[in-house]
Coordinates of C-alpha atoms in Angstrom, one line a residue:
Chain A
X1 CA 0.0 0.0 0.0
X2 CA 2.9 2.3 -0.6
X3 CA 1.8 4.2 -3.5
X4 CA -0.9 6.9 -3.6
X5 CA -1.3 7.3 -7.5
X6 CA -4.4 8.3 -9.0
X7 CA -6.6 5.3 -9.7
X8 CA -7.8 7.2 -12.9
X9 CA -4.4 8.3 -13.5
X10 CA -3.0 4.6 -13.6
X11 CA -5.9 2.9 -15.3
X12 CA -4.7 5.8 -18.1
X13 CA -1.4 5.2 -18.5
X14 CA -0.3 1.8 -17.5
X15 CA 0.8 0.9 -20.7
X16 CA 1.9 -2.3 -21.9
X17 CA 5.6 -2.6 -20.9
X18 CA 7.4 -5.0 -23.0
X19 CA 11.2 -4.0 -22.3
X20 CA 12.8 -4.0 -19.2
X21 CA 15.9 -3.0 -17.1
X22 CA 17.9 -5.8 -15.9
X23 CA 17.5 -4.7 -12.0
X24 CA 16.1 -7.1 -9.8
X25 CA 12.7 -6.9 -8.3
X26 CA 12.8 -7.1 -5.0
X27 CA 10.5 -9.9 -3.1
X28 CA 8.1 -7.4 -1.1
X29 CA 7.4 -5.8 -4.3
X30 CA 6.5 -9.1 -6.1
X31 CA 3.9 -10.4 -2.9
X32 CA 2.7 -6.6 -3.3
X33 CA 1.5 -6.7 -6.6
X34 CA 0.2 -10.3 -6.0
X35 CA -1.6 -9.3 -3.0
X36 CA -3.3 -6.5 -4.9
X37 CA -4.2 -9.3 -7.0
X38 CA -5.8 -11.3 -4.6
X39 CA -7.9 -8.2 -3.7
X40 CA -10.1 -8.7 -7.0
X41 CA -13.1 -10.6 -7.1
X42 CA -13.4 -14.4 -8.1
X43 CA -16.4 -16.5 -8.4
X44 CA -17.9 -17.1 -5.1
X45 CA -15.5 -15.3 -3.8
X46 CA -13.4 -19.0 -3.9
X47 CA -10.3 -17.0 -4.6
X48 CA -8.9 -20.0 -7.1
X49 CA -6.0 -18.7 -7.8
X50 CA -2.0 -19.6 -7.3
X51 CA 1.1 -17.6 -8.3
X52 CA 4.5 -19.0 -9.5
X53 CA 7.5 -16.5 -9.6
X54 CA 10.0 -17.4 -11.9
X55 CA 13.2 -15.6 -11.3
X56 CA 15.4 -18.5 -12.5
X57 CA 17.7 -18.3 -16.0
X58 CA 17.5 -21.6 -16.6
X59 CA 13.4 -21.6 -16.3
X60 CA 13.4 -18.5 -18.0
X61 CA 15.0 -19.5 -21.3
X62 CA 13.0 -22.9 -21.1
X63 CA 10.2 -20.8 -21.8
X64 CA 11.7 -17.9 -23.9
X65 CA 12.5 -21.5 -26.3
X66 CA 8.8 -22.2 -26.5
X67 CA 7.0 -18.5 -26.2
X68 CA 9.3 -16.9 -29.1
X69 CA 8.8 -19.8 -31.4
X70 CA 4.9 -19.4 -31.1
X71 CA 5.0 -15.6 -31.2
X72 CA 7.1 -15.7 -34.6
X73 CA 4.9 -18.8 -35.8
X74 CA 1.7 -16.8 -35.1
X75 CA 2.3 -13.4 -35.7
X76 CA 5.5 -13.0 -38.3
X77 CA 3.8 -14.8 -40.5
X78 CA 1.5 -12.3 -40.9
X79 CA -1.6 -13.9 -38.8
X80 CA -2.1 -10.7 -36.5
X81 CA -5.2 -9.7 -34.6
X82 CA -3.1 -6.1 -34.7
X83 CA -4.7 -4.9 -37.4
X84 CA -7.8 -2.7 -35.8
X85 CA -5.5 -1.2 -34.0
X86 CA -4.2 2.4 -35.2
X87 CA -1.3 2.3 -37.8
X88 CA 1.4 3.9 -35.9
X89 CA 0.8 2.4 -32.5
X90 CA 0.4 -1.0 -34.2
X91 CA 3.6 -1.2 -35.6
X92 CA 5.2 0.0 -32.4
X93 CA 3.0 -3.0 -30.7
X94 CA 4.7 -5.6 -32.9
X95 CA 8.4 -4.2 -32.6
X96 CA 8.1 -4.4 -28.9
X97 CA 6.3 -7.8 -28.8
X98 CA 8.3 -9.2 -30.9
X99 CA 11.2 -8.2 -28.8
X100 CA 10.0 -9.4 -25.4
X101 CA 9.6 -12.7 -27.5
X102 CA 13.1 -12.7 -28.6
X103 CA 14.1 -11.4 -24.4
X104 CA 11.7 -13.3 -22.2
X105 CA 14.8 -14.8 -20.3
X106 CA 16.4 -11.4 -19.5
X107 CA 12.5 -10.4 -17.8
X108 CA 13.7 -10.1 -14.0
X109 CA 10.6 -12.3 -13.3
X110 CA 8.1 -13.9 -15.2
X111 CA 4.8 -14.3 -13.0
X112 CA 2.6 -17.0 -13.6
X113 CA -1.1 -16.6 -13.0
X114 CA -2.2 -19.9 -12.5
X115 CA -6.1 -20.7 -12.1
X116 CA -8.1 -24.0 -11.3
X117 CA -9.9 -25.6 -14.3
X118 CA -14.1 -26.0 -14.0
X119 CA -13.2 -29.5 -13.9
X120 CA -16.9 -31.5 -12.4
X121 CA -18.3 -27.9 -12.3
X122 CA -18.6 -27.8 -15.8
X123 CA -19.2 -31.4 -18.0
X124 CA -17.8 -30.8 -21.1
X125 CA -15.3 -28.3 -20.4
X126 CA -13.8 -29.5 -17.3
X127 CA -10.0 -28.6 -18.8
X128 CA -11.0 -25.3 -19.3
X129 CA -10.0 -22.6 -16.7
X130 CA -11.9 -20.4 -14.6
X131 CA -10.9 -17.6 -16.5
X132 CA -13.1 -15.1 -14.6
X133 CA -11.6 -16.0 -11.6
X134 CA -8.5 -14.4 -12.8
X135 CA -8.1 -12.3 -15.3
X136 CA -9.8 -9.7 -12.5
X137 CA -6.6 -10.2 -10.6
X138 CA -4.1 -10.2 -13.2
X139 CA -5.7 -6.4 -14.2
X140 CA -5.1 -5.5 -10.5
X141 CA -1.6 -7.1 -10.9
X142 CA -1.1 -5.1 -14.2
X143 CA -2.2 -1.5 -12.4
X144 CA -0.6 -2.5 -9.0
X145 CA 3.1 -2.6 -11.3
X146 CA 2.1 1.0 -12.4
X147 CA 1.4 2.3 -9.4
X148 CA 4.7 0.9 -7.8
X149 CA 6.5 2.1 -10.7
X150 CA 7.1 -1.3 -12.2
X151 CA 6.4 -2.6 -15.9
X152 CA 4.8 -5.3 -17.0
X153 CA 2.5 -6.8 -19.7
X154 CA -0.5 -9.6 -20.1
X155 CA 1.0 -12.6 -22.2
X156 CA -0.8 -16.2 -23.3
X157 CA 1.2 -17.6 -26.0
X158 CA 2.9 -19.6 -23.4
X159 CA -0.4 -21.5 -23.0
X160 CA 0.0 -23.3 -26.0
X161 CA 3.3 -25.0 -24.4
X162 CA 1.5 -25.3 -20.6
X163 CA 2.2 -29.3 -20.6
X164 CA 6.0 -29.2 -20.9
X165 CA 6.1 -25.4 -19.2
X166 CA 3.9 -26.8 -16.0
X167 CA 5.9 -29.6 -15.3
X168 CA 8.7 -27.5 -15.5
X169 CA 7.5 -25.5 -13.0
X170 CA 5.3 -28.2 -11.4
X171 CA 2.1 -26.6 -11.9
X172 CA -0.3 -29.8 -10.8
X173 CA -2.9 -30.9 -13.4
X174 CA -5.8 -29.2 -11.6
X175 CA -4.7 -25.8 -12.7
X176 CA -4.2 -23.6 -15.8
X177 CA -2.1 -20.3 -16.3
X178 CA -4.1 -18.4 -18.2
X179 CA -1.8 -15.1 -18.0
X180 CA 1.7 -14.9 -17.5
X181 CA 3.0 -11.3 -16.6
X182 CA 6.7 -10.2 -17.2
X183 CA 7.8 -7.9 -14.5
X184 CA 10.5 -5.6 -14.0
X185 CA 11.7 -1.9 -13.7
X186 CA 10.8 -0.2 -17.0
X187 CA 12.8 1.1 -20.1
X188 CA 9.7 1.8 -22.1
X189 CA 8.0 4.9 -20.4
X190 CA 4.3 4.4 -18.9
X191 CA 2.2 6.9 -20.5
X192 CA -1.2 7.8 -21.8
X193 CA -3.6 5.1 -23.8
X194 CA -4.9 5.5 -27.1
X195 CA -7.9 3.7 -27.5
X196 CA -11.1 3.9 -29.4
X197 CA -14.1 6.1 -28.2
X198 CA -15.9 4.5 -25.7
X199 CA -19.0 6.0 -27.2
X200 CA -17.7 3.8 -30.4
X201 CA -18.4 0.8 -28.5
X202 CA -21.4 1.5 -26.5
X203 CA -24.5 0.7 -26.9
X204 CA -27.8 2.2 -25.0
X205 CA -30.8 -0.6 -24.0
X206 CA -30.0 -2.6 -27.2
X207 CA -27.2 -3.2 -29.6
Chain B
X1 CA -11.1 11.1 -15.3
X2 CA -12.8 13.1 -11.9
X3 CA -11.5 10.5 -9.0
X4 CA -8.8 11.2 -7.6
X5 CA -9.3 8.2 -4.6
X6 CA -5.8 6.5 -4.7
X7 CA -5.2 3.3 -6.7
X8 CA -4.3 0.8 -3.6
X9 CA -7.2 2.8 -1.9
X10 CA -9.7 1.8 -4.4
X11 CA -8.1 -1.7 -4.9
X12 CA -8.4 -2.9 -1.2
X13 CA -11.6 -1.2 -0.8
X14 CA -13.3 -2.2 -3.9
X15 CA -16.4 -4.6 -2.6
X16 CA -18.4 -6.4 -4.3
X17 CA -22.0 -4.0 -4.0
X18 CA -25.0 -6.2 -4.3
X19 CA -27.3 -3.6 -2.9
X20 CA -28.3 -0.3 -4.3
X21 CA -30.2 2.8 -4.0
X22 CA -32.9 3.8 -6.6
X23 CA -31.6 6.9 -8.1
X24 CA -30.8 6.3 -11.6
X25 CA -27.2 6.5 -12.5
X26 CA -26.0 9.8 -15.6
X27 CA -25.5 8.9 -18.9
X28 CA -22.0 10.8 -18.1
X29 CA -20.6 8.3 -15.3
X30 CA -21.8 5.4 -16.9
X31 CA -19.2 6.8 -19.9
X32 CA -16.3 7.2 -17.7
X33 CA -16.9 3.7 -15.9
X34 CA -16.7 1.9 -19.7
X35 CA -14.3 4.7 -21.2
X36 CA -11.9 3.4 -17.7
X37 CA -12.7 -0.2 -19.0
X38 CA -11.3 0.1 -22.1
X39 CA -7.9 1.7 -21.2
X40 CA -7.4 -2.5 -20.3
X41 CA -5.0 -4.3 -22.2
X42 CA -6.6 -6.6 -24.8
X43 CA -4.8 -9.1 -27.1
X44 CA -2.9 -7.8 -29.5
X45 CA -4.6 -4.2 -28.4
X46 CA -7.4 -5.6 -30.5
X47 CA -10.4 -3.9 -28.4
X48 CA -12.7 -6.5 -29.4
X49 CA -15.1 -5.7 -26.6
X50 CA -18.4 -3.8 -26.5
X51 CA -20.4 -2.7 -24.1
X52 CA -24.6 -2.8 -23.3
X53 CA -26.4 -0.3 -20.9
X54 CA -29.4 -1.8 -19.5
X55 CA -32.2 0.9 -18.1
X56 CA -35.3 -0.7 -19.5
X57 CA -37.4 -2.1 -16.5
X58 CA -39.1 -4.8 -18.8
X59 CA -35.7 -6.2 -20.3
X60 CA -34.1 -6.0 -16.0
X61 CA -37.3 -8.2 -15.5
X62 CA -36.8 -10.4 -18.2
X63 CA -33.1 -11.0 -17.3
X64 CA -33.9 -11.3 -13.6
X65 CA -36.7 -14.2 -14.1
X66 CA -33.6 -15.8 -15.6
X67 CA -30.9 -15.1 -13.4
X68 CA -32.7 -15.7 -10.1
X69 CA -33.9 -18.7 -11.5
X70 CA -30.2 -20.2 -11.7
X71 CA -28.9 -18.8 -8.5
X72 CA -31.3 -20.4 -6.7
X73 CA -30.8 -23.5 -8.4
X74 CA -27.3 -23.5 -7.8
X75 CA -26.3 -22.0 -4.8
X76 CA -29.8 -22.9 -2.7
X77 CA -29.3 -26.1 -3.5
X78 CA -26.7 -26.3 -1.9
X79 CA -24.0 -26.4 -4.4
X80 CA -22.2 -23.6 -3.1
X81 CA -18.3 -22.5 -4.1
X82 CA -18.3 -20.5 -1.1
X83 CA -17.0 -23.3 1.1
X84 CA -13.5 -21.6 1.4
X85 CA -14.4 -18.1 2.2
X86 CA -14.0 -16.9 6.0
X87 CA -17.4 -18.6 7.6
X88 CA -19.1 -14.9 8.5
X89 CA -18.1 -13.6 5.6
X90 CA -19.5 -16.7 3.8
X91 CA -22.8 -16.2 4.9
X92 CA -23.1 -12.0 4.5
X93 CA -22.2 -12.9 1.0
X94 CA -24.8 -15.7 0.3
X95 CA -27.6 -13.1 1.8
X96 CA -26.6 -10.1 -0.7
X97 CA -26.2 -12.6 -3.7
X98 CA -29.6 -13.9 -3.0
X99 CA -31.3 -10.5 -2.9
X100 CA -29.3 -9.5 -5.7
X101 CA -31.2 -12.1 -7.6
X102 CA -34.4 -11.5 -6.5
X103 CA -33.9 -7.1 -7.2
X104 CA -32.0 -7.0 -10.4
X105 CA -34.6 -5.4 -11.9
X106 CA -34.6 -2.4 -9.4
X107 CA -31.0 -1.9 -10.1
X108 CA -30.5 1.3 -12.2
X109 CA -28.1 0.0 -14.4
X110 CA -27.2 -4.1 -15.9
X111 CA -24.1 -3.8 -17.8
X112 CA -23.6 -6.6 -20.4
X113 CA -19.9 -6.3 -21.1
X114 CA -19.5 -8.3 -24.7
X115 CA -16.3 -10.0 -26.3
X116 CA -16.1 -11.5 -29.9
X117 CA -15.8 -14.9 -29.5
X118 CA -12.8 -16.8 -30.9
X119 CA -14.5 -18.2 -34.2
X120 CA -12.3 -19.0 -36.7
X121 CA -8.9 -18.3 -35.2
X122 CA -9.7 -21.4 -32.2
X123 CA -10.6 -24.1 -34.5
X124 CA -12.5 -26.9 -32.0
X125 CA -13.0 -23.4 -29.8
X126 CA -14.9 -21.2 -31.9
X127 CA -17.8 -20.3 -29.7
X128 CA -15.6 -19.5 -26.4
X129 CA -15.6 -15.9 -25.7
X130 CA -12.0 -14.0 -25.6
X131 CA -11.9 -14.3 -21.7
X132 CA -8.1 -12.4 -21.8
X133 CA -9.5 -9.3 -23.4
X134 CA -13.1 -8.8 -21.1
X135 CA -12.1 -9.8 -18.1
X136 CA -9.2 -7.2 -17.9
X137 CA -11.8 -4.3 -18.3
X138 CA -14.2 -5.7 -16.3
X139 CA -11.9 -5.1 -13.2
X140 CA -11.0 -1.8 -14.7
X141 CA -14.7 -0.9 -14.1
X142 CA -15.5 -2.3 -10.9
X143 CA -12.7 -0.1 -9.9
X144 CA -14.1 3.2 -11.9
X145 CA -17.5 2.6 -10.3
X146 CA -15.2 2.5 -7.0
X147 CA -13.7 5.8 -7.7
X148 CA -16.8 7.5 -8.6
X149 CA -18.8 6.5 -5.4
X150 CA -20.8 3.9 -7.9
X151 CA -21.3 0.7 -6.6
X152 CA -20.5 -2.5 -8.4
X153 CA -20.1 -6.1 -8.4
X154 CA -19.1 -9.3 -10.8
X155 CA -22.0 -11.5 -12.2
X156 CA -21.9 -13.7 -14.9
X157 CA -24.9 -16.2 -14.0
X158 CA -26.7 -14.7 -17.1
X159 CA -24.6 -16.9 -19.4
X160 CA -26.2 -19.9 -18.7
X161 CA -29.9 -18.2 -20.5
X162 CA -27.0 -16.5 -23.5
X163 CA -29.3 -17.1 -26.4
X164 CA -32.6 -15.8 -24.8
X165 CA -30.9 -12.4 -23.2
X166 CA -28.7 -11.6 -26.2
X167 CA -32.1 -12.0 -28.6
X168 CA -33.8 -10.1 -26.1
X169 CA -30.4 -7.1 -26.4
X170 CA -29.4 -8.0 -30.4
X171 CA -26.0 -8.9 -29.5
X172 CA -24.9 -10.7 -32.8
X173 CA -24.0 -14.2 -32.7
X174 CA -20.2 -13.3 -32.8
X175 CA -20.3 -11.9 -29.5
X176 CA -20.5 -13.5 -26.1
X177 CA -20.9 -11.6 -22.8
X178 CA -19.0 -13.0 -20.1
X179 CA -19.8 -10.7 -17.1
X180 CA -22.6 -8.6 -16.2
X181 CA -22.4 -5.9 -14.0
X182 CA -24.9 -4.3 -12.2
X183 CA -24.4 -0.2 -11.0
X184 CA -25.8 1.7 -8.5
X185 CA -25.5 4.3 -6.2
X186 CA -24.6 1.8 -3.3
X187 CA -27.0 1.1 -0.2
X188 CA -23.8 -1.5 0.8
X189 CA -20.9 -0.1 2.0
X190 CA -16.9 0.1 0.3
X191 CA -15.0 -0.9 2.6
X192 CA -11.8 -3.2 3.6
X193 CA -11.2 -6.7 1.6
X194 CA -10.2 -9.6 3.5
X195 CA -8.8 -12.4 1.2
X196 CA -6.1 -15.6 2.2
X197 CA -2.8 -14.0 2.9
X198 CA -0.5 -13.3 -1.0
X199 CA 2.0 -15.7 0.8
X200 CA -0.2 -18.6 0.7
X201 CA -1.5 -18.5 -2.7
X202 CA 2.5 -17.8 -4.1
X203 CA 5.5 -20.3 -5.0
X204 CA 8.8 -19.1 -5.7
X205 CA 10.0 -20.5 -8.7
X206 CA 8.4 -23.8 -8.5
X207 CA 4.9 -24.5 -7.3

């Protein structure tokens, strides 16, 4: 609870931060940011949720192996979702994402946001994780890094590896990790977000 | 952008609001809540999210005979998730959901908060919403309604009557709408969050 930034004022600029300074992160600013997770809400209030911190170079390039080869699979090749985004700020988008994919292993710590699956909950998509029971927190998580002057970013391509990256890390069967956030003291600059209208995408009694 | 309630403030304080006062809600702040939501990241800063304002009395009554419908079959019965909340706590929160249920119609505002689904790009997936760029904005709002003295809360019960409510709206088939809040002036209070402890729910390097 160390920081008093505006609520407004973060939501507005806590940019995605996809390049970082090789400074560690100190351990009570990592259970910070986790514990401002843990203040959002999950289903039930059930609070399903579990945290690994990877800090480790050997874990880190294990998964830099398997998140850069899906990044340049999906997106190099010219399948991007980028392209409703604004011309100028899309191409910065892909530079730096495409970096982080190439520097994952130099990211002082890559946080996993692990989540339990619906399993009996939910016949027919009992693999499938509880994503509203944490994708809440990984938002405070995101903010909670701006406000304490850290960087960070929401990732998922390492999902499509989770069975080799979970045992690595010995994430048991019964969860998934939806999000994994890089964290770490910025080089890129927090700063205001560009987005479109919300008028644009609002719509009043009926669509 | 007229909060300036600090951003841990807001976070710790942020309860879920399952009770609120009649006055209706301005067009202005209900702006600023979903302008605040879509400052979240998304994937690929796609934006693929849109937003419904619910006012109507007939269509909160129509939604309500459907929602109250499945929270009392679920959580009456018996098959609670609550099990791991803090026992008083357990039951405060079982009372508000359940008259949450019964008065969604007297809320002033239901917000359906819409993502594209995956379609094409998820082949075997198609129909599942894009939980990683709703969810972030979701929190983004709970927290805006925070900062503005609105109150707030996660619902997503709705899903299970999709087709009926989104007929009943005329949100297209592409879209899903994973979380419905409700906003109000709150009768509840904001106040401290209690959740486990950030050291039990975190593993350093390994889980």
């Amino acid at each position: 609870m160390s920081s008093d930034v505006g609520l407004f004022e973060a939501m507005y600029t806590a940019r995605a931060i996809r390049r970082f300074k090789p400074d560690p992160v100190p351990d009570a600013l990592i259970l910070e940011v986790i514990e401002a997770g843990t203040m959002a809400p999950s289903a039930a209030n059930g609070q399903p949720w579990a945290f690994v911190v990877v800090r480790d170079a050997d874990s880190k390039r294990f998964i830099q192996q398997r998140y850069a080869v899906t990044f340049h699979a999906a997106y190099a090749s010219g399948r991007t979702q980028i392209d409703q985004a604004p011309s100028g700020s899309q191409a910065r988008l892909m530079t730096a994402a495409s970096y982080l994919a190439d520097h994952l292993a130099d990211v002082p710590v890559l946080l996993f946001c692990c989540v339990e699956r619906y399993g009996a909950r939910r016949p027919g998509r009992e693999h499938e994780p509880r994503h509203d029971s944490i994708f809440p927190a990984v938002q405070n998580i995101l903010l909670a890094c701006r406000g304490l002057g850290l960087g960070a970013c929401l990732t998922t391509l390492h999902a499509l590896h989770e069975t080799e990256i979970h045992e690595r890390l010995g994430i048991p069967a019964a969860y998934a990790s939806p999000a994994m956030i890089p964290i770490g003291f910025p080089r890129d600059r927090h700063g205001p977000i560009r987005r479109r209208p919300a008028a644009e995408v609002t719509h009043w009694e009926r669509w």
